[in-house]
Amino acid sequence: MGDDTKSNTKLLDELEKGPWPSFVTEMKKAAETNPMAKDLLGQLELSYEERIGHWKHGGIVGVMGYGGGVIGRYSDVPEKFPNVAHFHTLRINHPSGWFYTSEALRKLCDIWERHGSGLTNMHGSTGDIIFLGTKTNELEPVFQELTQAGFDLGGSGSVLRTPSCCVGQARCEWACYDTMATCDSLTRAYQDEIHRPAFPYKFKIKCSGCANDCVAAIARADLSVIGTWKDDIQQDDAAVSEYAAAGLDIQKDVCDHCPTKCMQWDGKKLAINNRECVRCMHCINVMPKALKPGKEKGATLLIGAKAPIMQGALLSSVLIPFVPAAELLDTIKELVSRIWDFWSEYGNNRERVGELIQRIGMPAFLDAIGLDPVPEMVTAPRDNPYIFFQTKEDGQETK
Amino acid sequence: MAVPLETLVEEIYKMVVDLQGKKNVRAMSLTKAMIDKYGAGEVNKEDCKHAIRQLIDSGRCVYGYYGGESFITIPRKEEAASG
Ligand code: SF4
Ligand code: SF4
């Protein structure tokens, strides 16, 4: 792209100032060889000048047999920017944990430079690889090349969106189950649900290996699978002392931040009342050499999170407090089949499962999917006037 | 199943054609309409799923998409969807 375009993007040029990376700079580089990228810059500048978007979304574009993975996008000023008259987005199913070889990445970029704008978003909010901008007649060719390279389209529309997971046991010692294997198995099992829209709206499954929740499942997934453990935190007292000797203020930085205040530090010994621990990961994050998740590992299944589009944001609610790692996949499959049956039947158009639960109430939903209520479903048990606690003889509080 | 697959395919196709331009119809609405028409003992969700799959794979119907929501329609001249 020559100086002419530079002088035509006065507002966009502002976004190149400062020390941070700029998408405008990257788009300008792409525009040197790709006319779509050049017209995209022009249309974006126009949008900034007029303070109005110039895209129309949706439509009937896609690849044969698939109802997801392609999002139609059209310019409403095609006469000014003919190279982006069609500018469809493709979502490509990312590998579990986002592990690629550099060869695979090169292959993806080569395919996209041949068939589209060359611009990508690595990755979209659902986790997919996003190819930004191609014409309708390029959709089938790009899909053919992607499948030959071992990739498939991801989900869009009223489908199971591409499941995603944290790196889990591949890189992280805190993973309480194999997130990548779980995510991969679910993706393979639910190809129809990903590619053939049959739900009232989108459904997302996200798998985090522990409560640090690196894929933010609890805030975004209709079904969150979050690793946890059932027994006691593994504790190395000598390593705790080393942290103290190295200057860590265990009282202030660890015990005082424990959400249930179940830790005690007397200056020499750390005591954890594991019955009261809610497995939040805070103490383990601060003292990773001294504390580890327990040995009896598995996951908590939660339901109903969503970002605020139709209604306000929702966080997930606990459905099954603990599923042993070995039983996880079968339990998820059984549970989602019951959830999908009920939601497909009774969900309104564009109603996420969390909104359905809000509308009909959790008791009715649990009844419909055949689960009994359990105390762990109560967000704040000690604040809830409908849950009563009795004191056992050993002094432990119990329901 | 009591209702032959071919009958179901044609019934669903007719419904999609009839609703063309009036309503974005989704797979579950088509399924419910077929169960209402023939009765739950004569046709079930799996039958309808197969019928819809056949319509999509043959190209007689296509999926459309608007505002995050998907629907089933007949192929037509390409255009952006309207809500
Ligand atoms: S969610 Fe937990 S297990 Fe997964 S990568 Fe993050 S810290 Fe590790
Ligand atoms: S994991 Fe959280 S709740 Fe449990 S002891 Fe540590 S800080 Fe407290």
Coordinates of C-alpha atoms and ligand atoms in Angstrom, one line a residue:
Chain A
M1 CA 0.0 0.0 0.0
G2 CA 1.4 3.4 -0.9
D3 CA 1.3 6.7 0.8
D4 CA -2.2 7.4 -0.7
T5 CA -3.9 4.9 1.7
K6 CA -1.9 6.2 4.7
S7 CA -3.2 9.7 4.1
N8 CA -6.7 8.1 3.8
T9 CA -6.8 6.5 7.2
K10 CA -6.2 9.5 9.5
L11 CA -8.4 8.2 12.3
L12 CA -7.1 4.6 12.1
D13 CA -3.5 6.0 12.1
E14 CA -4.2 7.2 15.7
L15 CA -4.4 3.6 16.7
E16 CA -0.8 3.0 15.6
K17 CA 0.5 5.5 18.1
G18 CA 2.0 4.3 21.4
P19 CA 4.3 1.3 22.2
W20 CA 1.8 -1.5 21.9
P21 CA 1.0 -3.7 18.9
S22 CA -1.6 -2.3 16.6
F23 CA -4.1 -4.2 14.5
V24 CA -4.1 -1.3 12.1
T25 CA -0.4 -1.7 11.4
E26 CA -1.0 -5.4 10.8
M27 CA -3.8 -4.7 8.4
K28 CA -1.7 -2.2 6.5
K29 CA 1.0 -4.9 6.1
A30 CA -1.6 -7.3 4.7
A31 CA -3.0 -4.5 2.4
E32 CA 0.3 -4.3 0.6
T33 CA -0.5 -7.6 -1.1
N34 CA -4.2 -8.2 -0.5
P35 CA -6.9 -6.0 -2.0
M36 CA -9.5 -7.2 0.5
A37 CA -7.3 -6.0 3.4
K38 CA -6.9 -2.7 1.6
D39 CA -10.6 -2.1 1.2
L40 CA -11.2 -3.3 4.7
L41 CA -9.0 -0.4 5.9
G42 CA -11.0 2.0 3.8
Q43 CA -14.4 0.8 5.1
L44 CA -13.2 0.9 8.7
E45 CA -11.9 4.4 8.3
L46 CA -15.3 5.4 6.9
S47 CA -17.1 3.8 9.9
Y48 CA -14.9 5.7 12.2
E49 CA -15.6 9.0 10.4
E50 CA -19.3 8.4 10.2
R51 CA -19.5 6.6 13.6
I52 CA -21.6 3.9 12.1
G53 CA -20.9 0.2 11.2
H54 CA -21.1 -0.7 7.5
W55 CA -21.5 -4.4 7.8
K56 CA -24.6 -6.5 7.3
H57 CA -24.5 -10.0 9.0
G58 CA -26.0 -13.4 8.6
G59 CA -27.7 -14.9 5.5
I60 CA -27.6 -18.3 3.9
V61 CA -23.9 -18.8 3.1
G62 CA -22.1 -21.9 4.3
V63 CA -20.5 -25.1 3.1
M64 CA -22.6 -28.0 1.9
G65 CA -24.2 -30.0 4.8
Y66 CA -23.0 -27.6 7.5
G67 CA -25.1 -25.1 9.4
G68 CA -22.3 -23.6 11.4
G69 CA -18.8 -22.4 11.0
V70 CA -19.4 -19.6 8.4
I71 CA -20.8 -16.2 9.3
G72 CA -22.0 -14.2 6.4
R73 CA -20.9 -10.6 6.3
Y74 CA -21.6 -8.1 3.6
S75 CA -20.6 -4.4 3.1
D76 CA -23.5 -2.0 2.8
V77 CA -21.2 0.3 0.7
P78 CA -19.9 -2.3 -1.9
E79 CA -19.7 0.4 -4.6
K80 CA -17.0 2.2 -2.6
F81 CA -15.2 -1.0 -1.4
P82 CA -15.9 -3.8 -3.9
N83 CA -13.2 -6.1 -2.6
V84 CA -15.1 -6.4 0.7
A85 CA -18.6 -6.6 -0.8
H86 CA -18.6 -10.2 0.7
F87 CA -16.4 -10.5 3.7
H88 CA -17.5 -13.8 5.4
T89 CA -15.9 -15.1 8.6
L90 CA -14.9 -18.7 9.0
R91 CA -14.6 -20.3 12.4
I92 CA -12.2 -23.2 12.5
N93 CA -12.2 -25.8 15.3
H94 CA -9.0 -25.2 17.2
P95 CA -7.0 -28.1 18.6
S96 CA -7.6 -28.9 22.4
G97 CA -5.5 -26.6 24.5
W98 CA -4.5 -24.6 21.4
F99 CA -1.4 -26.7 20.7
Y100 CA -0.1 -26.4 17.2
T101 CA 3.0 -27.3 15.4
S102 CA 4.6 -24.4 13.5
E103 CA 4.0 -26.4 10.3
A104 CA 0.2 -26.5 11.0
L105 CA 0.2 -22.8 11.6
R106 CA 2.0 -22.1 8.3
K107 CA -0.4 -24.4 6.5
L108 CA -3.4 -22.5 7.9
C109 CA -1.9 -19.1 7.0
D110 CA -1.0 -20.3 3.5
I111 CA -4.6 -21.7 2.9
W112 CA -6.1 -18.4 4.1
E113 CA -3.8 -16.2 2.0
R114 CA -4.8 -18.2 -1.1
H115 CA -8.6 -18.0 -0.4
G116 CA -9.2 -15.0 1.8
S117 CA -8.0 -11.7 3.2
G118 CA -5.1 -13.3 5.0
L119 CA -6.3 -11.7 8.2
T120 CA -6.9 -13.9 11.2
N121 CA -8.0 -13.6 14.8
M122 CA -6.1 -16.1 16.9
H123 CA -8.4 -16.8 18.7
G124 CA -12.0 -15.8 18.9
S125 CA -13.8 -15.6 22.2
T126 CA -15.2 -19.1 21.9
G127 CA -11.7 -20.3 21.2
D128 CA -11.9 -21.0 17.4
I129 CA -9.3 -19.9 14.9
I130 CA -11.0 -17.0 13.1
F131 CA -10.4 -16.4 9.4
L132 CA -11.7 -12.9 8.6
G133 CA -13.0 -12.2 5.2
T134 CA -13.6 -14.2 2.1
K135 CA -16.0 -14.3 -0.8
T136 CA -18.9 -16.8 -1.2
N137 CA -17.3 -18.6 -4.1
E138 CA -14.1 -19.3 -2.0
L139 CA -16.0 -21.0 0.9
E140 CA -16.1 -24.6 -0.5
P141 CA -12.4 -24.4 -1.8
V142 CA -11.1 -23.2 1.6
F143 CA -13.2 -25.8 3.4
Q144 CA -11.7 -28.6 1.1
E145 CA -8.2 -27.4 1.8
L146 CA -8.8 -27.2 5.5
T147 CA -10.2 -30.7 5.7
Q148 CA -7.2 -32.0 3.7
A149 CA -5.0 -30.4 6.3
G150 CA -6.8 -32.1 9.1
F151 CA -9.0 -29.1 10.3
D152 CA -12.7 -28.8 10.4
L153 CA -15.1 -25.9 10.9
G154 CA -16.2 -24.9 14.4
G155 CA -19.7 -24.0 15.6
S156 CA -21.7 -20.9 15.0
G157 CA -25.5 -20.2 15.4
S158 CA -27.8 -22.4 17.4
V159 CA -25.4 -25.3 17.9
L160 CA -22.9 -26.7 20.3
R161 CA -20.1 -24.2 19.9
T162 CA -16.6 -25.5 19.6
P163 CA -15.8 -27.0 23.0
S164 CA -12.6 -25.6 24.6
C165 CA -10.3 -26.4 27.4
C166 CA -7.2 -25.2 29.3
V167 CA -3.8 -26.8 28.6
G168 CA -4.5 -29.1 31.5
Q169 CA -2.2 -32.0 32.2
A170 CA -0.2 -31.2 29.1
R171 CA 1.5 -28.4 30.9
C172 CA -0.1 -27.7 34.3
E173 CA 0.5 -29.7 37.5
W174 CA -2.8 -28.4 39.0
A175 CA -5.1 -30.1 36.4
C176 CA -7.4 -32.4 38.3
Y177 CA -8.5 -34.3 35.1
D178 CA -7.3 -34.6 31.5
T179 CA -9.0 -31.5 30.1
M180 CA -7.6 -31.9 26.6
A181 CA -8.8 -35.6 26.3
T182 CA -12.2 -34.6 27.6
C183 CA -12.6 -31.7 25.2
D184 CA -11.4 -33.7 22.3
S185 CA -13.7 -36.6 23.1
L186 CA -16.7 -34.3 23.4
T187 CA -15.8 -32.6 20.1
R188 CA -15.7 -35.9 18.3
A189 CA -18.8 -37.2 20.0
Y190 CA -21.0 -34.2 19.1
Q191 CA -20.1 -33.5 15.5
D192 CA -23.8 -33.4 14.6
E193 CA -24.6 -31.0 17.4
I194 CA -21.7 -28.7 16.3
H195 CA -22.5 -28.7 12.6
R196 CA -26.3 -29.1 12.3
P197 CA -28.2 -26.4 14.3
A198 CA -31.0 -27.9 16.3
F199 CA -30.9 -26.0 19.6
P200 CA -32.9 -22.9 20.6
Y201 CA -29.6 -21.0 20.8
K202 CA -25.9 -21.5 21.4
F203 CA -24.6 -24.0 23.9
K204 CA -21.0 -23.8 25.2
I205 CA -18.9 -26.5 27.0
K206 CA -15.7 -25.3 28.5
C207 CA -13.3 -27.5 30.6
S208 CA -10.9 -26.0 33.1
G209 CA -8.5 -28.3 35.1
C210 CA -8.9 -26.5 38.4
A211 CA -10.7 -23.5 40.0
N212 CA -8.2 -21.1 38.5
D213 CA -10.5 -21.6 35.5
C214 CA -8.1 -20.4 32.8
V215 CA -10.8 -20.7 30.1
A216 CA -13.3 -18.7 32.2
A217 CA -15.8 -21.5 32.0
I218 CA -17.8 -20.2 35.0
A219 CA -18.5 -16.9 33.3
R220 CA -19.2 -18.1 29.8
A221 CA -20.1 -21.7 29.4
D222 CA -23.5 -23.2 29.5
L223 CA -21.8 -26.3 30.9
S224 CA -18.7 -25.6 32.9
V225 CA -16.4 -28.5 33.8
I226 CA -14.1 -27.3 36.5
G227 CA -11.4 -29.6 38.1
T228 CA -11.4 -30.1 41.9
W229 CA -10.5 -32.7 44.5
K230 CA -12.3 -34.4 47.3
D231 CA -9.7 -35.3 49.9
D232 CA -7.2 -33.0 51.7
I233 CA -4.8 -30.5 50.2
Q234 CA -1.4 -32.1 49.9
Q235 CA 0.9 -30.2 52.2
D236 CA 4.7 -30.2 52.5
D237 CA 5.5 -28.6 55.9
A238 CA 9.2 -28.1 55.2
A239 CA 8.3 -26.2 52.0
V240 CA 5.9 -24.0 54.0
S241 CA 8.7 -23.1 56.4
E242 CA 10.9 -22.3 53.4
Y243 CA 8.3 -19.8 52.1
A244 CA 8.1 -18.2 55.6
A245 CA 11.9 -18.1 55.8
A246 CA 12.1 -16.5 52.4
G247 CA 9.9 -13.7 53.6
L248 CA 6.3 -14.7 52.6
D249 CA 3.8 -13.3 55.1
I250 CA 1.7 -16.5 55.3
Q251 CA -0.8 -14.9 57.7
K252 CA -1.4 -11.9 55.5
D253 CA -0.9 -13.3 52.0
V254 CA -2.4 -16.7 52.4
C255 CA -4.6 -17.2 55.5
D256 CA -6.3 -13.8 55.4
H257 CA -7.3 -14.3 51.8
C258 CA -8.7 -17.8 52.3
P259 CA -12.4 -17.3 51.5
T260 CA -13.7 -19.6 54.2
K261 CA -10.9 -18.7 56.7
C262 CA -10.1 -22.3 57.2
M263 CA -6.4 -21.9 57.5
Q264 CA -4.4 -21.2 60.6
W265 CA -0.7 -20.1 60.9
D266 CA 1.0 -19.9 64.3
G267 CA 4.3 -18.8 62.9
K268 CA 5.6 -22.3 62.6
K269 CA 2.9 -24.6 61.4
L270 CA 0.2 -24.2 58.8
A271 CA -3.1 -26.0 59.7
I272 CA -5.9 -26.4 57.1
N273 CA -9.4 -27.4 58.1
N274 CA -10.1 -29.3 54.8
R275 CA -13.7 -29.8 55.6
E276 CA -14.3 -26.1 55.3
C277 CA -12.0 -25.6 52.2
V278 CA -13.9 -24.7 49.1
R279 CA -11.0 -25.7 46.8
C280 CA -10.6 -22.1 45.5
M281 CA -6.8 -22.6 44.7
H282 CA -5.7 -19.4 46.3
C283 CA -3.3 -20.9 48.9
I284 CA -1.9 -23.3 46.3
N285 CA -1.3 -20.4 43.8
V286 CA 0.7 -18.5 46.5
M287 CA 2.7 -21.5 47.7
P288 CA 2.9 -23.9 44.8
K289 CA 6.0 -25.7 46.2
A290 CA 4.3 -26.4 49.5
L291 CA 0.6 -27.1 48.7
K292 CA -1.0 -29.2 45.9
P293 CA -4.5 -30.3 45.1
G294 CA -5.5 -33.6 46.9
K295 CA -5.1 -37.0 45.3
E296 CA -8.8 -37.8 44.9
K297 CA -9.3 -35.8 41.7
G298 CA -12.3 -35.1 39.5
A299 CA -14.5 -32.1 38.5
T300 CA -17.5 -30.1 39.4
L301 CA -20.2 -29.7 36.7
L302 CA -21.9 -26.4 36.6
I303 CA -24.7 -25.0 34.5
G304 CA -26.0 -21.8 32.9
A305 CA -23.3 -19.1 32.5
K306 CA -23.5 -16.5 29.7
A307 CA -22.2 -13.1 28.7
P308 CA -24.7 -10.3 28.6
I309 CA -26.3 -10.2 25.2
M310 CA -30.1 -10.8 25.4
Q311 CA -30.2 -10.3 29.2
G312 CA -27.6 -9.7 31.9
A313 CA -24.5 -11.8 32.5
L314 CA -25.0 -15.1 34.5
L315 CA -22.4 -17.1 36.4
S316 CA -22.7 -20.9 36.4
S317 CA -24.5 -22.7 39.2
V318 CA -23.3 -26.1 40.6
L319 CA -25.2 -29.1 39.2
I320 CA -23.0 -32.0 40.3
P321 CA -20.4 -31.1 43.0
F322 CA -18.0 -33.9 42.4
V323 CA -17.5 -36.4 39.6
P324 CA -14.4 -38.7 39.8
A325 CA -12.1 -38.1 36.9
A326 CA -12.6 -41.7 35.6
E327 CA -16.4 -41.2 35.4
L328 CA -16.3 -37.7 34.0
L329 CA -16.9 -38.2 30.3
D330 CA -19.8 -40.6 30.7
T331 CA -21.4 -38.4 33.3
I332 CA -21.1 -35.3 31.0
K333 CA -22.6 -37.2 28.1
E334 CA -25.5 -38.5 30.2
L335 CA -26.1 -35.1 31.7
V336 CA -26.0 -33.1 28.4
S337 CA -28.4 -35.5 26.7
R338 CA -31.0 -34.8 29.4
I339 CA -30.3 -31.1 29.4
W340 CA -30.5 -30.8 25.6
D341 CA -33.7 -32.8 25.5
F342 CA -35.4 -30.5 27.9
W343 CA -34.0 -27.3 26.6
S344 CA -34.7 -28.1 23.0
E345 CA -38.3 -28.9 23.9
Y346 CA -39.0 -26.0 26.2
G347 CA -36.4 -23.3 25.5
N348 CA -37.7 -20.2 23.7
N349 CA -36.0 -19.0 20.6
R350 CA -32.6 -17.4 21.5
E351 CA -32.9 -18.5 25.1
R352 CA -29.7 -19.8 26.7
V353 CA -30.1 -22.7 29.1
G354 CA -29.2 -20.4 32.0
E355 CA -32.1 -18.1 31.0
L356 CA -34.5 -21.0 30.8
I357 CA -33.5 -22.0 34.4
Q358 CA -34.1 -18.4 35.5
R359 CA -37.5 -18.5 33.9
I360 CA -38.8 -21.8 35.2
G361 CA -36.7 -22.0 38.4
M362 CA -33.9 -24.3 39.4
P363 CA -36.1 -26.8 41.2
A364 CA -38.2 -27.4 38.1
F365 CA -35.1 -27.7 36.0
L366 CA -33.5 -30.2 38.3
D367 CA -36.7 -32.2 38.3
A368 CA -36.8 -32.2 34.5
I369 CA -33.3 -33.5 34.2
G370 CA -33.7 -36.0 37.0
L371 CA -31.2 -34.6 39.5
D372 CA -31.8 -34.2 43.3
P373 CA -30.9 -30.9 44.9
V374 CA -27.8 -31.0 47.1
P375 CA -26.4 -28.5 49.6
E376 CA -23.5 -27.6 47.3
M377 CA -26.0 -26.0 44.9
V378 CA -26.6 -23.2 47.5
T379 CA -24.3 -20.3 46.7
A380 CA -23.9 -19.1 50.3
P381 CA -25.2 -21.8 52.7
R382 CA -24.6 -19.9 55.9
D383 CA -26.5 -16.9 54.6
N384 CA -29.5 -18.8 53.4
P385 CA -32.4 -18.8 55.8
Y386 CA -33.9 -21.9 54.3
I387 CA -30.9 -24.1 55.0
F388 CA -30.5 -25.1 58.7
F389 CA -27.3 -26.3 60.3
Q390 CA -27.1 -28.5 63.4
T391 CA -24.1 -29.0 65.5
K392 CA -22.9 -32.5 65.6
E393 CA -21.3 -34.0 68.8
D394 CA -17.8 -33.6 67.4
G395 CA -18.4 -29.9 67.0
Q396 CA -18.5 -29.9 63.2
E397 CA -21.3 -28.0 61.6
T398 CA -23.4 -30.1 59.3
K399 CA -26.7 -29.8 57.4
Chain B
M1 CA -41.5 -45.8 12.4
A2 CA -45.0 -45.6 11.1
V3 CA -44.5 -42.6 8.9
P4 CA -42.1 -43.4 6.0
L5 CA -39.0 -41.2 5.9
E6 CA -39.8 -40.0 2.4
T7 CA -43.2 -38.7 3.6
L8 CA -41.5 -36.9 6.4
V9 CA -38.9 -35.4 4.1
E10 CA -41.6 -34.1 1.8
E11 CA -43.8 -32.8 4.6
I12 CA -40.9 -30.9 6.2
Y13 CA -39.8 -29.5 2.8
K14 CA -43.4 -28.3 2.2
M15 CA -43.5 -26.6 5.5
V16 CA -40.1 -24.8 4.9
V17 CA -41.4 -23.7 1.5
D18 CA -44.7 -22.4 2.9
L19 CA -42.9 -20.4 5.6
Q20 CA -40.3 -19.0 3.3
G21 CA -40.1 -15.3 3.7
K22 CA -42.7 -15.3 6.6
K23 CA -40.8 -16.9 9.4
N24 CA -37.3 -18.2 10.2
V25 CA -38.2 -21.8 11.1
R26 CA -35.8 -23.8 13.2
A27 CA -35.3 -27.6 13.3
M28 CA -37.2 -28.1 16.6
S29 CA -40.2 -26.2 15.3
L30 CA -40.3 -28.5 12.3
T31 CA -39.9 -31.6 14.5
K32 CA -42.7 -30.4 16.9
A33 CA -45.0 -29.7 13.9
M34 CA -44.5 -33.3 12.5
I35 CA -45.1 -34.9 16.0
D36 CA -48.3 -32.7 16.4
K37 CA -49.5 -33.8 12.9
Y38 CA -48.8 -37.5 13.1
G39 CA -48.7 -38.2 16.9
A40 CA -45.8 -39.1 19.1
G41 CA -46.3 -42.8 18.5
E42 CA -46.0 -42.4 14.7
V43 CA -43.0 -40.1 14.5
N44 CA -40.2 -39.2 16.8
K45 CA -37.3 -36.6 17.1
E46 CA -34.8 -39.0 15.6
D47 CA -37.0 -39.6 12.5
C48 CA -37.3 -35.8 12.0
K49 CA -33.5 -35.4 12.5
H50 CA -32.9 -37.9 9.7
A51 CA -35.4 -36.2 7.4
I52 CA -33.8 -32.8 8.0
R53 CA -30.4 -34.3 7.4
Q54 CA -31.6 -35.7 4.1
L55 CA -33.0 -32.3 3.0
I56 CA -29.8 -30.5 3.9
D57 CA -27.4 -33.1 2.4
S58 CA -29.3 -33.1 -0.8
G59 CA -29.2 -29.3 -1.1
R60 CA -33.0 -28.9 -1.2
C61 CA -32.8 -27.0 2.1
V62 CA -30.0 -24.9 3.6
Y63 CA -29.2 -23.5 7.0
G64 CA -29.5 -19.7 7.4
Y65 CA -28.1 -17.6 10.2
Y66 CA -29.0 -14.3 11.7
G67 CA -28.0 -12.7 15.0
G68 CA -26.6 -15.9 16.5
E69 CA -29.7 -17.9 15.6
S70 CA -29.9 -20.6 12.9
F71 CA -32.9 -21.6 10.8
I72 CA -33.8 -23.8 7.9
T73 CA -34.7 -22.4 4.6
I74 CA -34.6 -23.1 0.9
P75 CA -31.7 -22.1 -1.3
R76 CA -32.2 -18.7 -2.8
K77 CA -30.2 -15.8 -4.2
E78 CA -27.5 -14.9 -1.7
E79 CA -28.2 -12.0 0.6
A80 CA -27.6 -10.8 4.1
A81 CA -30.4 -12.0 6.5
S82 CA -32.9 -9.8 8.0
G83 CA -34.2 -10.2 11.5
Ligands
SF4_1 S1 -7.3 -23.9 34.8 FE1 -6.0 -24.8 36.4 S2 -5.3 -26.7 35.5 FE2 -6.0 -25.4 33.8 S3 -4.2 -24.4 33.1 FE3 -5.3 -23.0 34.5 S4 -4.2 -23.4 36.5 FE4 -3.7 -25.1 35.1
SF4_2 S1 -8.0 -23.7 48.6 FE1 -9.0 -21.8 49.1 S2 -10.6 -22.3 50.5 FE2 -9.1 -24.1 50.5 S3 -7.7 -23.7 52.1 FE3 -6.8 -22.8 50.2 S4 -7.4 -20.7 50.3 FE4 -8.7 -21.7 51.7

